[in-house]
PDB file of C-alpha atoms in Angstrom:
ATOM      1  CA  MET B  12      -4.787  18.476  -9.056  1.00  0.00           C
ATOM      2  CA  ASN B  13      -8.053  17.350 -10.366  1.00  0.00           C
ATOM      3  CA  LYS B  14      -8.046  20.312 -12.924  1.00  0.00           C
ATOM      4  CA  SER B  15      -4.557  19.995 -14.259  1.00  0.00           C
ATOM      5  CA  PHE B  16      -2.630  16.793 -13.323  1.00  0.00           C
ATOM      6  CA  LYS B  17      -1.895  14.544 -16.341  1.00  0.00           C
ATOM      7  CA  ILE B  18      -0.364  11.110 -16.792  1.00  0.00           C
ATOM      8  CA  PHE B  19       0.867   9.552 -19.898  1.00  0.00           C
ATOM      9  CA  VAL B  20       0.571   5.777 -20.000  1.00  0.00           C
ATOM     10  CA  TYR B  21       2.900   3.898 -22.289  1.00  0.00           C
ATOM     11  CA  PRO B  22       0.498   2.291 -24.824  1.00  0.00           C
ATOM     12  CA  HIS B  23      -0.008  -1.471 -25.200  1.00  0.00           C
ATOM     13  CA  LYS B  24      -2.412  -3.260 -27.562  1.00  0.00           C
ATOM     14  CA  LEU B  25      -4.922  -6.064 -26.527  1.00  0.00           C
ATOM     15  CA  ASP B  26      -2.934  -8.530 -28.765  1.00  0.00           C
ATOM     16  CA  ASP B  27       0.313  -7.731 -26.905  1.00  0.00           C
ATOM     17  CA  PRO B  28       1.848 -11.159 -25.653  1.00  0.00           C
ATOM     18  CA  PHE B  29       1.988  -9.572 -22.227  1.00  0.00           C
ATOM     19  CA  ALA B  30      -1.286  -7.888 -22.270  1.00  0.00           C
ATOM     20  CA  ASN B  31      -2.276  -9.619 -18.968  1.00  0.00           C
ATOM     21  CA  VAL B  32       0.713  -7.867 -17.310  1.00  0.00           C
ATOM     22  CA  LEU B  33       0.312  -4.427 -18.899  1.00  0.00           C
ATOM     23  CA  LEU B  34      -3.285  -3.777 -19.252  1.00  0.00           C
ATOM     24  CA  PRO B  35      -5.916  -3.313 -16.529  1.00  0.00           C
ATOM     25  CA  GLU B  36      -8.470  -6.221 -15.567  1.00  0.00           C
ATOM     26  CA  ASP B  37     -11.896  -6.116 -16.581  1.00  0.00           C
ATOM     27  CA  TYR B  38     -12.885  -7.649 -13.275  1.00  0.00           C
ATOM     28  CA  ASN B  39     -12.489  -6.764  -9.629  1.00  0.00           C
ATOM     29  CA  PRO B  40      -9.279  -8.622  -8.360  1.00  0.00           C
ATOM     30  CA  GLU B  41      -9.299 -10.223  -5.009  1.00  0.00           C
ATOM     31  CA  GLY B  42      -6.360 -10.772  -2.518  1.00  0.00           C
ATOM     32  CA  PRO B  43      -3.953  -9.113  -0.280  1.00  0.00           C
ATOM     33  CA  TYR B  44      -1.624  -7.737  -3.088  1.00  0.00           C
ATOM     34  CA  THR B  45      -4.299  -6.210  -5.426  1.00  0.00           C
ATOM     35  CA  SER B  46      -3.763  -2.495  -4.650  1.00  0.00           C
ATOM     36  CA  GLU B  47      -1.373  -2.106  -7.669  1.00  0.00           C
ATOM     37  CA  LEU B  48      -4.202  -3.611  -9.878  1.00  0.00           C
ATOM     38  CA  TYR B  49      -6.914  -1.428  -8.327  1.00  0.00           C
ATOM     39  CA  PHE B  50      -4.761   1.683  -8.906  1.00  0.00           C
ATOM     40  CA  LYS B  51      -4.109   0.762 -12.471  1.00  0.00           C
ATOM     41  CA  LYS B  52      -7.726   0.162 -13.222  1.00  0.00           C
ATOM     42  CA  ALA B  53      -8.815   3.487 -11.690  1.00  0.00           C
ATOM     43  CA  LEU B  54      -6.082   5.301 -13.462  1.00  0.00           C
ATOM     44  CA  PHE B  55      -7.008   3.924 -16.777  1.00  0.00           C
ATOM     45  CA  ASN B  56     -10.578   4.968 -16.386  1.00  0.00           C
ATOM     46  CA  SER B  57      -9.790   8.416 -15.016  1.00  0.00           C
ATOM     47  CA  HIS B  58      -9.600  12.016 -16.452  1.00  0.00           C
ATOM     48  CA  PHE B  59      -5.879  12.135 -15.424  1.00  0.00           C
ATOM     49  CA  ILE B  60      -4.866  10.227 -18.501  1.00  0.00           C
ATOM     50  CA  THR B  61      -3.582  12.129 -21.607  1.00  0.00           C
ATOM     51  CA  LYS B  62      -2.622  10.765 -24.943  1.00  0.00           C
ATOM     52  CA  ASP B  63      -0.384  13.780 -25.471  1.00  0.00           C
ATOM     53  CA  PRO B  64       2.849  13.097 -23.661  1.00  0.00           C
ATOM     54  CA  ASN B  65       3.863  16.649 -24.154  1.00  0.00           C
ATOM     55  CA  GLU B  66       1.327  17.835 -21.618  1.00  0.00           C
ATOM     56  CA  ALA B  67       2.044  14.945 -19.093  1.00  0.00           C
ATOM     57  CA  HIS B  68       3.646  15.632 -15.683  1.00  0.00           C
ATOM     58  CA  LEU B  69       4.469  11.929 -15.076  1.00  0.00           C
ATOM     59  CA  PHE B  70       4.701   8.807 -17.148  1.00  0.00           C
ATOM     60  CA  TYR B  71       3.328   5.416 -15.963  1.00  0.00           C
ATOM     61  CA  MET B  72       5.015   2.203 -16.699  1.00  0.00           C
ATOM     62  CA  PRO B  73       1.910  -0.027 -16.481  1.00  0.00           C
ATOM     63  CA  PHE B  74       3.531  -3.517 -15.881  1.00  0.00           C
ATOM     64  CA  SER B  75       2.195  -5.465 -12.880  1.00  0.00           C
ATOM     65  CA  ILE B  76       4.825  -6.895 -10.566  1.00  0.00           C
ATOM     66  CA  LEU B  77       2.225  -9.170  -9.095  1.00  0.00           C
ATOM     67  CA  HIS B  78       1.130 -10.685 -12.514  1.00  0.00           C
ATOM     68  CA  LEU B  79       4.949 -10.972 -13.542  1.00  0.00           C
ATOM     69  CA  ARG B  80       5.587 -12.861 -10.515  1.00  0.00           C
ATOM     70  CA  HIS B  81       2.904 -15.469 -11.280  1.00  0.00           C
ATOM     71  CA  ASP B  82       3.374 -15.486 -15.101  1.00  0.00           C
ATOM     72  CA  PRO B  83       5.066 -18.914 -16.012  1.00  0.00           C
ATOM     73  CA  ARG B  84       7.063 -17.112 -18.830  1.00  0.00           C
ATOM     74  CA  ILE B  85       8.634 -14.746 -16.300  1.00  0.00           C
ATOM     75  CA  GLY B  86       8.282 -15.624 -12.689  1.00  0.00           C
ATOM     76  CA  PRO B  87      10.641 -14.464  -9.946  1.00  0.00           C
ATOM     77  CA  GLU B  88      13.665 -15.688 -11.873  1.00  0.00           C
ATOM     78  CA  LYS B  89      13.184 -13.459 -14.954  1.00  0.00           C
ATOM     79  CA  LEU B  90      11.305 -10.511 -13.413  1.00  0.00           C
ATOM     80  CA  GLN B  91      14.460  -8.333 -13.299  1.00  0.00           C
ATOM     81  CA  ASP B  92      15.189  -8.979 -17.037  1.00  0.00           C
ATOM     82  CA  PHE B  93      11.649  -8.147 -17.981  1.00  0.00           C
ATOM     83  CA  VAL B  94      11.760  -4.822 -16.280  1.00  0.00           C
ATOM     84  CA  LYS B  95      15.254  -4.107 -17.661  1.00  0.00           C
ATOM     85  CA  ASP B  96      14.183  -4.949 -21.239  1.00  0.00           C
ATOM     86  CA  TYR B  97      10.912  -2.897 -20.835  1.00  0.00           C
ATOM     87  CA  ILE B  98      12.858   0.138 -19.810  1.00  0.00           C
ATOM     88  CA  PHE B  99      15.392  -0.349 -22.493  1.00  0.00           C
ATOM     89  CA  ASN B 100      12.618  -0.490 -25.035  1.00  0.00           C
ATOM     90  CA  ILE B 101      10.670   2.708 -23.858  1.00  0.00           C
ATOM     91  CA  SER B 102      13.849   4.738 -23.597  1.00  0.00           C
ATOM     92  CA  HIS B 103      14.774   3.742 -27.257  1.00  0.00           C
ATOM     93  CA  LYS B 104      11.220   4.166 -28.725  1.00  0.00           C
ATOM     94  CA  TYR B 105      10.361   7.282 -26.889  1.00  0.00           C
ATOM     95  CA  PRO B 106      12.380  10.424 -25.845  1.00  0.00           C
ATOM     96  CA  PHE B 107      10.747  10.974 -22.408  1.00  0.00           C
ATOM     97  CA  TRP B 108      12.776   8.607 -20.197  1.00  0.00           C
ATOM     98  CA  ASN B 109      16.128  10.044 -21.357  1.00  0.00           C
ATOM     99  CA  ARG B 110      15.154  13.599 -20.531  1.00  0.00           C
ATOM    100  CA  THR B 111      15.093  12.996 -16.808  1.00  0.00           C
ATOM    101  CA  GLY B 112      16.729   9.609 -16.440  1.00  0.00           C
ATOM    102  CA  GLY B 113      13.390   8.294 -15.573  1.00  0.00           C
ATOM    103  CA  ALA B 114      12.714  10.801 -12.691  1.00  0.00           C
ATOM    104  CA  ASP B 115       9.227  11.532 -14.007  1.00  0.00           C
ATOM    105  CA  HIS B 116       8.287   7.899 -14.446  1.00  0.00           C
ATOM    106  CA  PHE B 117       6.561   5.650 -11.926  1.00  0.00           C
ATOM    107  CA  TYR B 118       5.372   2.115 -11.502  1.00  0.00           C
ATOM    108  CA  THR B 119       3.395   0.354  -8.934  1.00  0.00           C
ATOM    109  CA  ALA B 120       3.847  -2.776  -6.859  1.00  0.00           C
ATOM    110  CA  CYS B 121       2.369  -4.323  -3.678  1.00  0.00           C
ATOM    111  CA  HIS B 122       4.204  -7.544  -3.353  1.00  0.00           C
ATOM    112  CA  SER B 123       7.592  -7.707  -1.598  1.00  0.00           C
ATOM    113  CA  ILE B 124       9.266  -9.020  -4.674  1.00  0.00           C
ATOM    114  CA  SER B 125       9.214  -5.573  -5.975  1.00  0.00           C
ATOM    115  CA  GLU B 126      12.257  -4.851  -3.622  1.00  0.00           C
ATOM    116  CA  ILE B 127      14.529  -6.684  -6.165  1.00  0.00           C
ATOM    117  CA  ALA B 128      12.500  -5.997  -9.395  1.00  0.00           C
ATOM    118  CA  MET B 129      14.655  -3.007 -10.321  1.00  0.00           C
ATOM    119  CA  ASP B 130      18.083  -4.595  -9.423  1.00  0.00           C
ATOM    120  CA  LYS B 131      19.289  -4.636 -13.006  1.00  0.00           C
ATOM    121  CA  THR B 132      18.153  -1.172 -13.604  1.00  0.00           C
ATOM    122  CA  VAL B 133      19.808   1.012 -11.082  1.00  0.00           C
ATOM    123  CA  GLU B 134      18.829   4.132 -12.741  1.00  0.00           C
ATOM    124  CA  ALA B 135      15.162   3.321 -12.357  1.00  0.00           C
ATOM    125  CA  LYS B 136      15.484   2.296  -8.689  1.00  0.00           C
ATOM    126  CA  GLU B 137      17.379   5.584  -7.900  1.00  0.00           C
ATOM    127  CA  ASN B 138      15.395   8.008 -10.103  1.00  0.00           C
ATOM    128  CA  SER B 139      11.871   6.634 -10.770  1.00  0.00           C
ATOM    129  CA  ILE B 140       8.949   7.039  -8.395  1.00  0.00           C
ATOM    130  CA  GLN B 141       8.299   3.673  -6.833  1.00  0.00           C
ATOM    131  CA  LEU B 142       4.540   3.267  -5.782  1.00  0.00           C
ATOM    132  CA  VAL B 143       4.920   0.353  -3.397  1.00  0.00           C
ATOM    133  CA  CYS B 144       3.378  -1.295  -0.300  1.00  0.00           C
ATOM    134  CA  THR B 145       6.910  -2.393   0.970  1.00  0.00           C
ATOM    135  CA  SER B 146       7.639   1.188   2.237  1.00  0.00           C
ATOM    136  CA  THR B 147      10.281   1.005   4.847  1.00  0.00           C
ATOM    137  CA  TYR B 148      13.251   3.286   5.596  1.00  0.00           C
ATOM    138  CA  PHE B 149      15.242   0.086   6.334  1.00  0.00           C
ATOM    139  CA  VAL B 150      15.389  -1.298   2.853  1.00  0.00           C
ATOM    140  CA  THR B 151      17.988   0.113   0.474  1.00  0.00           C
ATOM    141  CA  GLY B 152      16.412   1.524  -2.699  1.00  0.00           C
ATOM    142  CA  TYR B 153      13.296   3.048  -1.007  1.00  0.00           C
ATOM    143  CA  PHE B 154      13.427   6.812  -0.697  1.00  0.00           C
ATOM    144  CA  PRO B 155      10.568   8.374   1.215  1.00  0.00           C
ATOM    145  CA  HIS B 156      10.943  11.828  -0.407  1.00  0.00           C
ATOM    146  CA  LYS B 157      10.844  10.385  -3.949  1.00  0.00           C
ATOM    147  CA  ASP B 158       8.849   7.132  -3.482  1.00  0.00           C
ATOM    148  CA  VAL B 159       5.186   6.590  -2.518  1.00  0.00           C
ATOM    149  CA  SER B 160       3.793   4.309   0.128  1.00  0.00           C
ATOM    150  CA  LEU B 161       0.858   2.501  -1.393  1.00  0.00           C
ATOM    151  CA  PRO B 162      -1.720   1.165   1.148  1.00  0.00           C
ATOM    152  CA  GLN B 163      -2.123  -2.528   1.191  1.00  0.00           C
ATOM    153  CA  ILE B 164      -5.868  -3.091   1.026  1.00  0.00           C
ATOM    154  CA  TRP B 165      -7.740  -6.422   1.023  1.00  0.00           C
ATOM    155  CA  VAL B 166     -10.983  -5.285  -0.602  1.00  0.00           C
ATOM    156  CA  LYS B 167     -13.982  -6.661   1.464  1.00  0.00           C
ATOM    157  CA  LYS B 168     -17.169  -7.684  -0.323  1.00  0.00           C
ATOM    158  CA  HIS B 169     -19.329  -6.484   2.525  1.00  0.00           C
ATOM    159  CA  ASP B 170     -19.581  -3.341   4.684  1.00  0.00           C
ATOM    160  CA  PRO B 171     -19.333  -4.262   8.375  1.00  0.00           C
ATOM    161  CA  GLY B 172     -22.436  -2.182   9.177  1.00  0.00           C
ATOM    162  CA  THR B 173     -22.531  -0.648  12.695  1.00  0.00           C
ATOM    163  CA  LEU B 174     -19.236   0.099  14.285  1.00  0.00           C
ATOM    164  CA  VAL B 175     -20.331   1.086  17.777  1.00  0.00           C
ATOM    165  CA  SER B 176     -17.339   1.418  19.941  1.00  0.00           C
ATOM    166  CA  SER B 177     -19.316   0.714  23.194  1.00  0.00           C
ATOM    167  CA  LYS B 178     -19.557  -2.949  22.137  1.00  0.00           C
ATOM    168  CA  ARG B 179     -15.766  -3.275  21.993  1.00  0.00           C
ATOM    169  CA  ASN B 180     -14.958  -5.240  25.262  1.00  0.00           C
ATOM    170  CA  ARG B 181     -11.537  -6.552  24.452  1.00  0.00           C
ATOM    171  CA  LEU B 182      -8.532  -4.371  24.696  1.00  0.00           C
ATOM    172  CA  ALA B 183      -6.409  -5.505  21.688  1.00  0.00           C
ATOM    173  CA  PHE B 184      -6.313  -8.304  18.891  1.00  0.00           C
ATOM    174  CA  PHE B 185      -3.718  -9.862  16.621  1.00  0.00           C
ATOM    175  CA  ALA B 186      -3.671 -13.080  14.659  1.00  0.00           C
ATOM    176  CA  GLY B 187      -0.824 -14.207  12.531  1.00  0.00           C
ATOM    177  CA  ARG B 188       2.149 -16.555  12.178  1.00  0.00           C
ATOM    178  CA  VAL B 189       5.388 -16.143  14.121  1.00  0.00           C
ATOM    179  CA  ASN B 190       7.908 -15.103  11.226  1.00  0.00           C
ATOM    180  CA  SER B 191       9.704 -12.053  12.863  1.00  0.00           C
ATOM    181  CA  PRO B 192      11.473 -11.396  16.188  1.00  0.00           C
ATOM    182  CA  VAL B 193       8.723  -8.801  17.068  1.00  0.00           C
ATOM    183  CA  ARG B 194       5.970 -11.284  16.648  1.00  0.00           C
ATOM    184  CA  ALA B 195       7.894 -13.959  18.738  1.00  0.00           C
ATOM    185  CA  ALA B 196       8.185 -11.267  21.533  1.00  0.00           C
ATOM    186  CA  LEU B 197       4.390 -10.443  21.204  1.00  0.00           C
ATOM    187  CA  PHE B 198       3.482 -14.145  21.694  1.00  0.00           C
ATOM    188  CA  LYS B 199       5.991 -14.745  24.355  1.00  0.00           C
ATOM    189  CA  HIS B 200       4.471 -11.969  26.493  1.00  0.00           C
ATOM    190  CA  TRP B 201       0.865 -11.881  25.620  1.00  0.00           C
ATOM    191  CA  VAL B 202      -0.264 -15.274  24.251  1.00  0.00           C
ATOM    192  CA  ASN B 203      -2.173 -16.167  27.401  1.00  0.00           C
ATOM    193  CA  ASP B 204      -3.349 -12.715  28.262  1.00  0.00           C
ATOM    194  CA  THR B 205      -7.072 -11.944  28.961  1.00  0.00           C
ATOM    195  CA  GLU B 206      -6.937  -8.380  27.625  1.00  0.00           C
ATOM    196  CA  ILE B 207      -4.684  -8.844  24.483  1.00  0.00           C
ATOM    197  CA  PHE B 208      -5.923 -11.712  22.384  1.00  0.00           C
ATOM    198  CA  ALA B 209      -2.831 -12.943  20.512  1.00  0.00           C
ATOM    199  CA  HIS B 210      -3.906 -15.859  18.194  1.00  0.00           C
ATOM    200  CA  PHE B 211      -1.309 -17.958  16.599  1.00  0.00           C
ATOM    201  CA  GLY B 212      -1.946 -18.537  12.850  1.00  0.00           C
ATOM    202  CA  GLY B 213      -5.024 -17.481  10.767  1.00  0.00           C
ATOM    203  CA  LEU B 214      -8.560 -17.463  11.952  1.00  0.00           C
ATOM    204  CA  GLU B 215     -11.074 -19.968  10.679  1.00  0.00           C
ATOM    205  CA  THR B 216     -13.343 -17.099   9.404  1.00  0.00           C
ATOM    206  CA  ASN B 217     -12.185 -13.659   8.243  1.00  0.00           C
ATOM    207  CA  ASP B 218     -15.393 -11.929   8.867  1.00  0.00           C
ATOM    208  CA  GLY B 219     -14.040  -9.236  11.193  1.00  0.00           C
ATOM    209  CA  LYS B 220     -15.681 -10.536  14.319  1.00  0.00           C
ATOM    210  CA  GLU B 221     -12.529 -10.142  16.444  1.00  0.00           C
ATOM    211  CA  GLN B 222     -11.730  -6.634  15.106  1.00  0.00           C
ATOM    212  CA  LEU B 223     -15.251  -5.577  15.860  1.00  0.00           C
ATOM    213  CA  ARG B 224     -15.036  -6.420  19.527  1.00  0.00           C
ATOM    214  CA  SER B 225     -11.534  -4.915  20.057  1.00  0.00           C
ATOM    215  CA  LYS B 226     -10.653  -1.415  20.826  1.00  0.00           C
ATOM    216  CA  PHE B 227      -7.128  -1.803  19.317  1.00  0.00           C
ATOM    217  CA  CYS B 228      -6.009  -3.942  16.369  1.00  0.00           C
ATOM    218  CA  LEU B 229      -2.168  -4.725  16.126  1.00  0.00           C
ATOM    219  CA  HIS B 230      -0.127  -4.501  12.972  1.00  0.00           C
ATOM    220  CA  VAL B 231       2.948  -6.430  13.934  1.00  0.00           C
ATOM    221  CA  LYS B 232       5.839  -6.504  11.355  1.00  0.00           C
ATOM    222  CA  GLY B 233       6.189 -10.151   9.942  1.00  0.00           C
ATOM    223  CA  PHE B 234       8.587 -11.187   7.274  1.00  0.00           C
ATOM    224  CA  GLU B 235       7.812  -7.816   5.649  1.00  0.00           C
ATOM    225  CA  ILE B 236       6.895  -4.508   6.835  1.00  0.00           C
ATOM    226  CA  ASN B 237       3.631  -4.461   5.085  1.00  0.00           C
ATOM    227  CA  THR B 238       0.325  -6.245   5.621  1.00  0.00           C
ATOM    228  CA  ALA B 239      -3.388  -5.533   5.099  1.00  0.00           C
ATOM    229  CA  ARG B 240      -3.872  -5.608   8.948  1.00  0.00           C
ATOM    230  CA  VAL B 241      -3.674  -1.695   9.174  1.00  0.00           C
ATOM    231  CA  THR B 242      -6.453  -1.234   6.556  1.00  0.00           C
ATOM    232  CA  ASP B 243      -8.336  -4.084   7.934  1.00  0.00           C
ATOM    233  CA  ALA B 244      -8.429  -2.380  11.301  1.00  0.00           C
ATOM    234  CA  LEU B 245      -9.771   0.834   9.734  1.00  0.00           C
ATOM    235  CA  HIS B 246     -12.436  -1.094   7.776  1.00  0.00           C
ATOM    236  CA  TYR B 247     -13.822  -2.531  11.115  1.00  0.00           C
ATOM    237  CA  GLY B 248     -13.483   0.805  13.129  1.00  0.00           C
ATOM    238  CA  CYS B 249     -10.626  -0.498  15.206  1.00  0.00           C
ATOM    239  CA  VAL B 250      -7.734   1.785  16.219  1.00  0.00           C
ATOM    240  CA  PRO B 251      -4.551   0.430  14.558  1.00  0.00           C
ATOM    241  CA  VAL B 252      -1.499  -0.138  16.722  1.00  0.00           C
ATOM    242  CA  ILE B 253       1.712  -0.003  14.531  1.00  0.00           C
ATOM    243  CA  LEU B 254       4.392  -2.335  15.746  1.00  0.00           C
ATOM    244  CA  ALA B 255       6.632  -1.963  12.636  1.00  0.00           C
ATOM    245  CA  ASN B 256       9.677   0.137  13.097  1.00  0.00           C
ATOM    246  CA  HIS B 257      10.943   2.157   9.952  1.00  0.00           C
ATOM    247  CA  HIS B 258       7.479   1.756   8.165  1.00  0.00           C
ATOM    248  CA  ASP B 259       6.918   4.677   5.965  1.00  0.00           C
ATOM    249  CA  LEU B 260       2.957   4.786   6.544  1.00  0.00           C
ATOM    250  CA  PRO B 261       0.708   5.565   3.582  1.00  0.00           C
ATOM    251  CA  PHE B 262      -0.374   9.189   2.944  1.00  0.00           C
ATOM    252  CA  THR B 263       1.787  10.704   5.624  1.00  0.00           C
ATOM    253  CA  ASP B 264       2.162  13.755   3.533  1.00  0.00           C
ATOM    254  CA  ILE B 265      -1.543  14.279   3.885  1.00  0.00           C
ATOM    255  CA  LEU B 266      -2.770  12.454   7.143  1.00  0.00           C
ATOM    256  CA  ASN B 267      -1.558  12.764  10.846  1.00  0.00           C
ATOM    257  CA  TRP B 268      -1.229   9.185  11.840  1.00  0.00           C
ATOM    258  CA  LYS B 269      -1.047  10.033  15.415  1.00  0.00           C
ATOM    259  CA  SER B 270      -4.517  11.254  15.263  1.00  0.00           C
ATOM    260  CA  PHE B 271      -6.073   7.786  14.486  1.00  0.00           C
ATOM    261  CA  SER B 272      -3.400   5.218  15.345  1.00  0.00           C
ATOM    262  CA  VAL B 273      -0.924   4.326  18.142  1.00  0.00           C
ATOM    263  CA  VAL B 274       2.759   3.728  17.097  1.00  0.00           C
ATOM    264  CA  VAL B 275       4.709   1.485  19.571  1.00  0.00           C
ATOM    265  CA  HIS B 276       8.545   0.662  19.210  1.00  0.00           C
ATOM    266  CA  TYR B 277       9.652  -3.023  19.203  1.00  0.00           C
ATOM    267  CA  MET B 278      11.347  -2.454  22.590  1.00  0.00           C
ATOM    268  CA  ASP B 279       8.026  -1.716  24.260  1.00  0.00           C
ATOM    269  CA  VAL B 280       6.216  -4.911  23.577  1.00  0.00           C
ATOM    270  CA  PRO B 281       6.773  -6.169  27.184  1.00  0.00           C
ATOM    271  CA  VAL B 282       4.760  -3.059  28.270  1.00  0.00           C
ATOM    272  CA  LEU B 283       2.289  -3.042  25.504  1.00  0.00           C
ATOM    273  CA  ARG B 284      -0.858  -3.507  27.788  1.00  0.00           C
ATOM    274  CA  LYS B 285       0.359  -0.823  30.053  1.00  0.00           C
ATOM    275  CA  ILE B 286       0.538   1.579  27.149  1.00  0.00           C
ATOM    276  CA  LEU B 287      -2.846   0.700  25.768  1.00  0.00           C
ATOM    277  CA  GLN B 288      -4.532   0.775  29.133  1.00  0.00           C
ATOM    278  CA  GLY B 289      -2.894   4.132  29.914  1.00  0.00           C
ATOM    279  CA  ILE B 290      -4.796   5.781  26.900  1.00  0.00           C
ATOM    280  CA  SER B 291      -7.662   7.710  28.552  1.00  0.00           C
ATOM    281  CA  PHE B 292     -11.339   7.148  27.640  1.00  0.00           C
ATOM    282  CA  GLU B 293     -11.351  10.658  25.974  1.00  0.00           C
ATOM    283  CA  GLU B 294      -8.326  10.037  24.037  1.00  0.00           C
ATOM    284  CA  LEU B 295      -9.665   6.683  22.905  1.00  0.00           C
ATOM    285  CA  SER B 296     -12.910   8.153  21.863  1.00  0.00           C
ATOM    286  CA  TRP B 297     -10.888  10.820  19.929  1.00  0.00           C
ATOM    287  CA  LEU B 298      -8.973   8.146  18.076  1.00  0.00           C
ATOM    288  CA  GLN B 299     -12.020   6.104  17.292  1.00  0.00           C
ATOM    289  CA  SER B 300     -13.848   9.141  15.945  1.00  0.00           C
ATOM    290  CA  ASN B 301     -10.857   9.872  13.618  1.00  0.00           C
ATOM    291  CA  VAL B 302     -10.727   6.315  12.461  1.00  0.00           C
ATOM    292  CA  MET B 303     -14.274   6.718  11.279  1.00  0.00           C
ATOM    293  CA  LYS B 304     -13.295   9.897   9.459  1.00  0.00           C
ATOM    294  CA  VAL B 305     -10.242   8.366   7.616  1.00  0.00           C
ATOM    295  CA  ARG B 306     -11.639   5.083   6.689  1.00  0.00           C
ATOM    296  CA  LYS B 307     -12.833   6.359   3.294  1.00  0.00           C
ATOM    297  CA  HIS B 308      -9.118   7.138   2.472  1.00  0.00           C
ATOM    298  CA  PHE B 309      -8.246   3.489   2.538  1.00  0.00           C
ATOM    299  CA  GLU B 310     -10.840   2.046   0.287  1.00  0.00           C
ATOM    300  CA  TRP B 311     -10.644   1.031  -3.358  1.00  0.00           C
ATOM    301  CA  ASN B 312     -13.856   1.849  -5.265  1.00  0.00           C
ATOM    302  CA  VAL B 313     -14.929   0.956  -8.760  1.00  0.00           C
ATOM    303  CA  PRO B 314     -15.307   3.538 -10.034  1.00  0.00           C
ATOM    304  CA  ALA B 315     -12.977   5.693  -7.904  1.00  0.00           C
ATOM    305  CA  VAL B 316     -14.630   8.145  -5.579  1.00  0.00           C
ATOM    306  CA  ASP B 317     -13.224  11.472  -4.384  1.00  0.00           C
ATOM    307  CA  TYR B 318     -10.888  11.104  -1.398  1.00  0.00           C
ATOM    308  CA  ASP B 319     -10.668   7.422  -1.654  1.00  0.00           C
ATOM    309  CA  ALA B 320      -7.338   5.273  -1.816  1.00  0.00           C
ATOM    310  CA  PHE B 321      -7.002   6.208  -5.662  1.00  0.00           C
ATOM    311  CA  TYR B 322      -7.269   9.869  -5.176  1.00  0.00           C
ATOM    312  CA  MET B 323      -5.026   9.954  -2.106  1.00  0.00           C
ATOM    313  CA  THR B 324      -2.318   8.169  -4.080  1.00  0.00           C
ATOM    314  CA  MET B 325      -2.746  10.515  -7.057  1.00  0.00           C
ATOM    315  CA  TYR B 326      -2.322  13.425  -4.640  1.00  0.00           C
ATOM    316  CA  GLU B 327       0.905  11.882  -3.272  1.00  0.00           C
ATOM    317  CA  LEU B 328       2.146  11.572  -6.937  1.00  0.00           C
ATOM    318  CA  TRP B 329       1.007  15.183  -7.550  1.00  0.00           C
ATOM    319  CA  LEU B 330       3.242  16.406  -4.684  1.00  0.00           C
ATOM    320  CA  ARG B 331       6.131  14.617  -6.125  1.00  0.00           C
ATOM    321  CA  LYS B 332       5.826  15.783  -9.768  1.00  0.00           C
ATOM    322  CA  SER B 333       6.842  19.299  -8.593  1.00  0.00           C
ATOM    323  CA  SER B 334      10.218  18.076  -7.676  1.00  0.00           C
ATOM    324  CA  VAL B 335      10.919  16.931 -11.283  1.00  0.00           C
ATOM    325  CA  ARG B 336      12.772  19.282 -13.440  1.00  0.00           C
ATOM    326  CA  VAL B 337      13.176  18.628 -17.261  1.00  0.00           C
TER     327      VAL B 337
END
């Protein structure tokens, strides 16, 4: 992949009225939905870019769904029209979209509004590669064999330092609002438990203190399937517990999630403590050891580093380019 994979990015100038949407930032963005921005920034500065579209394997449509959502000229109301017009323009100005019906094109998005972004361009939703954080089998329009699950990563300013497992004296941790039936069930059964710390709402400080003292960190589906809790858990050396049915987890074509996480069905919330306490010391040590090995795959770096989230995402795209036939 490193030697031959090439991406053509549709060009836009600095004086473009929507340069803020189409070009990468010259700063490091912050927040829970910035994975799409870090990917774009890394791609623009990578050796994968080609200015010759004839040697490109894939074509990148660089609009930011996140910035479109917050742009007062567009917002959620005009988002679909912007995407529709953008694809109309590139399909008339360039010949590449029409060769494959957009099957060798891709875009990135981390906010859940991406689920409706392509509703006025059905061809794009069905054909193009969607590189999204809202990766669930349950949503119509997401196709795991075609689309790519983008990890939702809230980039931390500081490394947590020592991640010694012997100091983890709590079984499991979760903090969040009740905005889904599975979260309601979690709080119903475990809000007053001494082993599973289920905290209603956000924490006063997000310094990782609770994750660092817990063996397991829960990712419980909320209003949407995706949150940064999974990658937060890995960052702090905590074994993720996935309570999110139908979640197409990031990098499943590359990583074996069973080797560093625990996947639990909604129906098993009432016996969650029994499941986690049933994991032997040896198995827990194995899971924790593998968490330390995979942490690097869920980090955005500036500039990008081999095997980090950017290169892992590029490899997922590389796997999919072989299914496109011009």
